[in-house]
């Protein structure tokens, strides 16, 4: 089975009330951890590379790592460019084996975002590649663009229909209160649950999501900045010499609710970083004499596998859907 686009994945996700996990990859252990979990659970996955990942690991290494995972795991995999900053980067990925690209024009004025997105869509579609675009801006750090929480711009439902029809995009990333990174909310923005003692952040704007769904029924929606910042991995990091204070993510019940809606793709990077770091830190504290990278990277890879299995089963709901997606993709 070759790499596939996200078309069949999104169709099945929409019909089945689940979402596909889009996991950021930068090296072999991350690819293996994610696809190991997905293969065991018969789940499709989107492996995505940012411009920073391509700079770090080199485009060819990433493409070949993902192709190797495909051979070994035999599940539906799409290879996606995350936050493509310009036409040239998108073209390079389209020409270089990716099956999906995101052009992120969210920081441009509406008309310019349409114009630039359309240029990418025309080139991508001519080469059998699908395109994700973004309307609205997430709070936090989005690659080089720093949008302060106060200026976060939710997606305007009245703009989505025109944007989708004029650009011809295949999926749309929206801003409804998620943000990138492991520090999504300040503690003072949260309320403490009197029963559990856990800090609960403000709810995602499901009202905006519903409005958007009404404007573009059945159209695949994407959630960026959707790590839940699992306390277990933050605790392991902090118990083993790390210092991550007030790391707060999106509650998983809200992500599950989103996955059952028109949200077909949920982006996760920070949770992978935390799991990998937890495994490595814990190993070094337990084995200060070790210096073989295989010894300390393996536990990081194991935690990634554990994390991704949890996401697939309890957050995304995509387990067991691989065979149907493979059939649809072949058709
Ligand atoms: O949304 C951004 C992703 O987490 C990728 O981050 O640009 O540091 O690779 P990066
Ligand atoms: P997180 O930082 O919440 O993992 O978001 C990742 C993301 O949106 C990648 O595009
Ligand atoms: Zn993102």
Short mmCIF file of C-alpha atoms and ligand atoms in Angstrom, two decimals:
data_model
loop_
_atom_site.label_atom_id
_atom_site.label_comp_id
_atom_site.label_asym_id
_atom_site.label_seq_id
_atom_site.Cartn_x
_atom_site.Cartn_y
_atom_site.Cartn_z
CA UNK A 1 0.00 0.00 0.00
CA UNK A 2 1.54 3.35 -1.00
CA UNK A 3 1.22 6.55 1.01
CA UNK A 4 -2.33 7.84 0.62
CA UNK A 5 -3.93 11.27 0.74
CA UNK A 6 -6.29 12.17 3.57
CA UNK A 7 -9.43 11.96 1.38
CA UNK A 8 -10.52 8.41 2.26
CA UNK A 9 -9.42 8.94 5.88
CA UNK A 10 -11.60 12.03 6.28
CA UNK A 11 -14.58 10.43 4.55
CA UNK A 12 -14.53 7.47 6.94
CA UNK A 13 -13.79 9.69 9.94
CA UNK A 14 -16.78 11.84 9.15
CA UNK A 15 -19.11 8.87 8.62
CA UNK A 16 -17.83 7.11 11.74
CA UNK A 17 -17.70 10.04 14.18
CA UNK A 18 -13.96 9.78 14.82
CA UNK A 19 -10.86 11.80 13.93
CA UNK A 20 -7.48 10.92 12.49
CA UNK A 21 -4.44 11.76 14.60
CA UNK A 22 -1.88 13.97 12.88
CA UNK A 23 1.39 13.46 14.69
CA UNK A 24 4.53 15.54 14.11
CA UNK A 25 7.65 13.56 13.27
CA UNK A 26 11.27 14.62 13.46
CA UNK A 27 13.26 11.38 13.85
CA UNK A 28 13.14 7.59 13.63
CA UNK A 29 12.07 6.90 17.21
CA UNK A 30 9.07 9.21 16.92
CA UNK A 31 7.97 7.59 13.63
CA UNK A 32 8.37 4.10 15.12
CA UNK A 33 6.53 4.93 18.36
CA UNK A 34 3.53 6.39 16.51
CA UNK A 35 3.23 3.77 13.79
CA UNK A 36 3.89 0.90 16.22
CA UNK A 37 0.82 1.93 18.22
CA UNK A 38 -1.27 2.60 15.11
CA UNK A 39 -0.41 -0.80 13.59
CA UNK A 40 -1.37 -2.67 16.77
CA UNK A 41 -4.69 -0.84 16.89
CA UNK A 42 -5.32 -0.94 13.13
CA UNK A 43 -5.67 2.83 12.98
CA UNK A 44 -4.75 5.15 10.11
CA UNK A 45 -2.36 7.99 10.94
CA UNK A 46 -1.18 11.22 9.41
CA UNK A 47 2.53 11.79 9.90
CA UNK A 48 3.31 15.46 9.52
CA UNK A 49 6.55 17.39 9.16
CA UNK A 50 6.95 21.10 9.84
CA UNK A 51 9.40 23.36 8.02
CA UNK A 52 11.50 23.05 11.18
CA UNK A 53 11.43 19.25 10.98
CA UNK A 54 12.61 19.37 7.35
CA UNK A 55 15.41 21.72 8.36
CA UNK A 56 16.43 19.46 11.27
CA UNK A 57 16.17 16.02 9.72
CA UNK A 58 16.33 16.70 5.95
CA UNK A 59 13.36 16.13 3.63
CA UNK A 60 14.71 12.86 2.18
CA UNK A 61 15.35 11.29 5.58
CA UNK A 62 11.80 12.07 6.68
CA UNK A 63 10.21 10.73 3.50
CA UNK A 64 12.22 7.52 3.67
CA UNK A 65 11.54 7.02 7.38
CA UNK A 66 7.83 7.32 6.71
CA UNK A 67 8.03 4.96 3.70
CA UNK A 68 9.88 2.45 5.89
CA UNK A 69 7.11 2.70 8.51
CA UNK A 70 4.55 2.04 5.79
CA UNK A 71 6.35 -1.13 4.68
CA UNK A 72 6.70 -2.42 8.22
CA UNK A 73 3.28 -1.51 9.60
CA UNK A 74 0.94 -1.86 6.57
CA UNK A 75 -1.64 0.68 7.77
CA UNK A 76 -2.99 3.71 5.87
CA UNK A 77 -0.50 6.59 6.27
CA UNK A 78 -0.60 10.10 4.80
CA UNK A 79 2.54 12.25 4.77
CA UNK A 80 1.63 15.89 5.37
CA UNK A 81 3.45 19.22 5.46
CA UNK A 82 2.50 21.05 8.67
CA UNK A 83 2.22 24.87 8.50
CA UNK A 84 3.68 25.33 5.02
CA UNK A 85 4.76 28.98 5.10
CA UNK A 86 4.86 29.65 1.34
CA UNK A 87 4.27 28.24 -2.15
CA UNK A 88 7.92 27.18 -2.55
CA UNK A 89 7.87 24.97 0.57
CA UNK A 90 4.54 23.42 -0.43
CA UNK A 91 5.81 22.78 -3.98
CA UNK A 92 8.97 21.17 -2.68
CA UNK A 93 6.88 18.74 -0.57
CA UNK A 94 4.38 18.07 -3.39
CA UNK A 95 7.27 17.32 -5.78
CA UNK A 96 9.10 15.36 -3.08
CA UNK A 97 6.62 12.62 -2.14
CA UNK A 98 4.21 14.19 0.36
CA UNK A 99 0.53 13.33 -0.18
CA UNK A 100 -0.89 16.34 1.67
CA UNK A 101 0.27 19.87 2.41
CA UNK A 102 -0.94 22.67 4.63
CA UNK A 103 -0.56 26.18 3.36
CA UNK A 104 -0.83 28.40 6.42
CA UNK A 105 -1.94 31.81 5.23
CA UNK A 106 -3.88 32.52 8.42
CA UNK A 107 -1.82 35.62 9.22
CA UNK A 108 -2.61 37.23 5.84
CA UNK A 109 -5.67 39.38 5.24
CA UNK A 110 -8.66 37.30 4.05
CA UNK A 111 -8.35 38.08 0.31
CA UNK A 112 -4.60 37.45 0.30
CA UNK A 113 -5.05 34.18 2.21
CA UNK A 114 -7.53 33.08 -0.50
CA UNK A 115 -5.21 34.10 -3.33
CA UNK A 116 -2.12 32.38 -1.90
CA UNK A 117 -4.02 29.25 -0.82
CA UNK A 118 -5.57 28.93 -4.29
CA UNK A 119 -2.16 28.97 -5.94
CA UNK A 120 -1.05 26.04 -3.75
CA UNK A 121 -4.34 24.16 -4.33
CA UNK A 122 -4.02 24.43 -8.12
CA UNK A 123 -0.48 23.04 -8.10
CA UNK A 124 -1.24 20.36 -5.50
CA UNK A 125 -4.40 19.07 -7.18
CA UNK A 126 -2.61 18.87 -10.53
CA UNK A 127 -0.18 16.51 -8.78
CA UNK A 128 -2.71 14.40 -6.84
CA UNK A 129 -1.95 16.05 -3.49
CA UNK A 130 -4.56 17.45 -1.09
CA UNK A 131 -4.39 20.80 0.72
CA UNK A 132 -5.29 22.03 4.22
CA UNK A 133 -5.61 25.77 4.83
CA UNK A 134 -6.29 27.86 7.92
CA UNK A 135 -8.75 30.63 8.74
CA UNK A 136 -8.49 32.44 12.05
CA UNK A 137 -5.43 32.54 14.27
CA UNK A 138 -4.53 30.33 17.18
CA UNK A 139 -3.20 31.86 20.36
CA UNK A 140 0.42 31.09 21.19
CA UNK A 141 3.41 30.43 19.03
CA UNK A 142 2.76 29.30 15.50
CA UNK A 143 6.23 28.72 14.00
CA UNK A 144 7.61 32.23 13.48
CA UNK A 145 4.30 33.97 14.07
CA UNK A 146 3.64 34.98 17.66
CA UNK A 147 0.00 35.80 18.28
CA UNK A 148 -0.65 36.90 21.82
CA UNK A 149 -3.54 35.26 23.64
CA UNK A 150 -5.39 38.56 23.81
CA UNK A 151 -5.30 38.94 20.04
CA UNK A 152 -6.30 35.38 19.28
CA UNK A 153 -8.74 35.54 16.42
CA UNK A 154 -11.41 32.89 16.34
CA UNK A 155 -12.49 31.71 12.90
CA UNK A 156 -15.42 33.76 11.65
CA UNK A 157 -18.17 31.32 10.55
CA UNK A 158 -19.44 33.81 7.95
CA UNK A 159 -16.10 33.63 6.11
CA UNK A 160 -15.69 29.86 5.74
CA UNK A 161 -18.05 29.19 2.83
CA UNK A 162 -16.47 31.81 0.60
CA UNK A 163 -12.96 30.71 1.60
CA UNK A 164 -13.59 27.03 0.86
CA UNK A 165 -15.37 27.62 -2.45
CA UNK A 166 -12.90 30.21 -3.76
CA UNK A 167 -9.75 28.27 -2.81
CA UNK A 168 -10.90 24.69 -3.52
CA UNK A 169 -9.12 23.41 -0.38
CA UNK A 170 -9.73 19.90 0.91
CA UNK A 171 -9.80 20.65 4.65
CA UNK A 172 -9.88 23.68 6.89
CA UNK A 173 -8.03 24.39 10.15
CA UNK A 174 -10.05 26.60 12.47
CA UNK A 175 -9.39 28.59 15.63
CA UNK A 176 -11.84 27.82 18.45
CA UNK A 177 -9.61 28.22 21.50
CA UNK A 178 -6.78 25.72 21.03
CA UNK A 179 -3.17 26.89 20.86
CA UNK A 180 0.26 25.43 20.18
CA UNK A 181 2.69 24.26 22.83
CA UNK A 182 2.55 22.83 26.34
CA UNK A 183 1.47 26.08 28.06
CA UNK A 184 -1.89 26.76 26.49
CA UNK A 185 -3.49 28.60 29.38
CA UNK A 186 -2.28 30.62 32.33
CA UNK A 187 -3.41 29.17 35.70
CA UNK A 188 -5.42 32.36 36.32
CA UNK A 189 -7.49 31.59 33.20
CA UNK A 190 -8.51 28.24 34.72
CA UNK A 191 -10.89 27.22 37.48
CA UNK A 192 -10.08 24.59 40.07
CA UNK A 193 -12.46 21.62 40.14
CA UNK A 194 -13.55 21.42 43.79
CA UNK A 195 -13.83 17.60 43.65
CA UNK A 196 -10.61 16.66 41.84
CA UNK A 197 -8.48 19.71 42.61
CA UNK A 198 -7.49 19.80 38.93
CA UNK A 199 -7.20 23.14 37.11
CA UNK A 200 -9.75 23.24 34.29
CA UNK A 201 -9.19 25.62 31.37
CA UNK A 202 -11.97 27.54 29.61
CA UNK A 203 -14.00 25.44 27.18
CA UNK A 204 -13.29 25.36 23.47
CA UNK A 205 -15.80 27.41 21.47
CA UNK A 206 -18.06 24.57 20.34
CA UNK A 207 -20.65 27.19 19.41
CA UNK A 208 -18.31 28.51 16.71
CA UNK A 209 -17.58 24.96 15.53
CA UNK A 210 -21.32 24.30 15.21
CA UNK A 211 -21.82 27.50 13.20
CA UNK A 212 -18.98 26.49 10.90
CA UNK A 213 -20.44 23.00 10.42
CA UNK A 214 -23.75 24.56 9.40
CA UNK A 215 -22.04 26.75 6.78
CA UNK A 216 -19.98 23.94 5.23
CA UNK A 217 -21.81 20.67 6.02
CA UNK A 218 -19.66 17.55 5.74
CA UNK A 219 -16.45 19.50 5.09
CA UNK A 220 -13.39 18.17 6.99
CA UNK A 221 -12.32 20.44 9.83
CA UNK A 222 -8.86 20.38 11.44
CA UNK A 223 -7.88 21.22 15.02
CA UNK A 224 -4.32 22.42 15.60
CA UNK A 225 -2.82 22.90 19.03
CA UNK A 226 -4.71 19.89 20.37
CA UNK A 227 -2.26 18.32 22.80
CA UNK A 228 -3.80 17.54 26.18
CA UNK A 229 -0.47 17.86 28.07
CA UNK A 230 -0.90 14.64 30.01
CA UNK A 231 0.04 15.17 33.70
CA UNK A 232 1.76 11.75 33.92
CA UNK A 233 4.55 12.74 31.49
CA UNK A 234 4.92 16.25 32.93
CA UNK A 235 5.33 14.69 36.39
CA UNK A 236 7.96 12.21 35.19
CA UNK A 237 9.88 15.09 33.60
CA UNK A 238 9.69 17.22 36.73
CA UNK A 239 10.52 14.30 39.04
CA UNK A 240 13.65 13.63 37.02
CA UNK A 241 15.31 17.00 36.88
CA UNK A 242 13.00 18.85 34.50
CA UNK A 243 11.27 22.13 35.20
CA UNK A 244 7.92 22.52 33.46
CA UNK A 245 5.71 24.69 35.59
CA UNK A 246 2.02 25.21 34.87
CA UNK A 247 1.94 23.13 31.69
CA UNK A 248 -1.77 22.98 30.72
CA UNK A 249 -3.41 21.43 27.66
CA UNK A 250 -6.85 20.84 26.16
CA UNK A 251 -9.00 18.49 28.27
CA UNK A 252 -9.43 15.15 26.53
CA UNK A 253 -13.21 15.02 26.93
CA UNK A 254 -13.40 18.18 24.80
CA UNK A 255 -11.14 16.65 22.16
CA UNK A 256 -13.31 13.51 22.12
CA UNK A 257 -16.38 15.66 21.63
CA UNK A 258 -14.62 17.47 18.74
CA UNK A 259 -13.59 14.14 17.17
CA UNK A 260 -17.24 13.08 17.03
CA UNK A 261 -18.12 16.24 15.10
CA UNK A 262 -16.90 17.51 11.71
CA UNK A 263 -13.36 17.64 13.12
CA UNK A 264 -11.59 14.93 11.10
CA UNK A 265 -7.93 15.71 11.91
CA UNK A 266 -6.47 16.44 15.34
CA UNK A 267 -2.86 17.71 15.51
CA UNK A 268 -0.59 16.47 18.26
CA UNK A 269 3.05 17.44 18.71
CA UNK A 270 3.66 18.72 22.26
CA UNK A 271 2.33 15.50 23.83
CA UNK A 272 4.89 13.51 21.80
CA UNK A 273 7.69 15.83 22.93
CA UNK A 274 6.66 15.40 26.56
CA UNK A 275 6.45 11.59 26.32
CA UNK A 276 9.85 11.30 24.62
CA UNK A 277 11.49 13.68 27.09
CA UNK A 278 9.92 11.85 30.05
CA UNK A 279 11.36 8.53 28.89
CA UNK A 280 14.84 9.93 28.31
CA UNK A 281 15.00 11.90 31.59
CA UNK A 282 13.71 8.99 33.64
CA UNK A 283 16.24 6.66 32.05
CA UNK A 284 19.18 8.96 32.73
CA UNK A 285 18.24 9.38 36.38
CA UNK A 286 17.87 5.62 36.81
CA UNK A 287 21.01 4.81 34.79
CA UNK A 288 23.50 7.67 35.06
CA UNK A 289 26.21 5.33 33.75
CA UNK A 290 24.50 4.81 30.36
CA UNK A 291 25.70 6.57 27.22
CA UNK A 292 24.41 4.31 24.43
CA UNK A 293 21.63 6.27 22.63
CA UNK A 294 19.72 3.03 22.07
CA UNK A 295 19.44 2.59 25.82
CA UNK A 296 17.94 6.01 26.51
CA UNK A 297 15.95 6.56 23.31
CA UNK A 298 14.08 3.24 23.58
CA UNK A 299 12.14 4.24 26.74
CA UNK A 300 11.22 7.55 25.07
CA UNK A 301 9.96 5.61 22.05
CA UNK A 302 7.98 3.30 24.39
CA UNK A 303 6.27 6.26 26.05
CA UNK A 304 5.38 7.68 22.62
CA UNK A 305 3.83 4.34 21.68
CA UNK A 306 1.86 4.26 24.95
CA UNK A 307 0.69 7.84 24.45
CA UNK A 308 -0.40 7.33 20.83
CA UNK A 309 -2.28 4.13 21.72
CA UNK A 310 -4.13 6.09 24.41
CA UNK A 311 -4.99 8.88 21.96
CA UNK A 312 -6.22 6.47 19.29
CA UNK A 313 -8.44 4.52 21.70
CA UNK A 314 -9.69 7.20 24.07
CA UNK A 315 -9.51 10.53 22.24
CA UNK A 316 -9.58 10.03 18.45
CA UNK A 317 -11.64 6.83 18.30
CA UNK A 318 -9.88 5.76 15.07
CA UNK A 319 -8.93 2.21 16.15
CA UNK A 320 -10.06 -0.59 13.88
CA UNK A 321 -10.79 1.71 10.95
CA UNK A 322 -7.66 0.92 8.90
CA UNK A 323 -9.10 -1.92 6.73
CA UNK A 324 -12.11 0.15 5.60
CA UNK A 325 -9.89 3.12 4.79
CA UNK A 326 -7.48 0.94 2.81
CA UNK A 327 -10.39 -0.41 0.74
CA UNK A 328 -11.75 3.06 0.09
CA UNK A 329 -8.33 4.42 -0.82
CA UNK A 330 -7.78 1.60 -3.34
CA UNK A 331 -11.17 2.17 -4.99
O1 LIG B 1 2.60 23.71 15.10
C1 LIG B 1 3.79 23.54 15.22
C2 LIG B 1 4.31 22.17 15.44
O2 LIG B 1 4.28 21.81 16.80
C3 LIG B 1 5.68 22.04 14.85
O3 LIG B 1 6.62 22.71 15.62
O4 LIG B 1 7.87 24.14 13.99
O5 LIG B 1 8.89 23.43 16.18
O6 LIG B 1 8.57 21.77 14.33
P1 LIG B 1 8.07 23.04 14.99
P1 LIG B 2 0.33 20.98 20.02
O1 LIG B 2 1.44 21.93 20.32
O2 LIG B 2 -0.86 21.23 20.87
O3 LIG B 2 0.78 19.56 20.06
O4 LIG B 2 -0.15 21.28 18.50
C1 LIG B 2 0.58 20.77 17.43
C2 LIG B 2 0.13 21.32 16.12
O5 LIG B 2 -0.90 21.95 15.98
C3 LIG B 2 0.98 21.04 14.95
O6 LIG B 2 0.55 21.71 13.83
ZN1 LIG B 3 -0.34 23.60 14.17
#
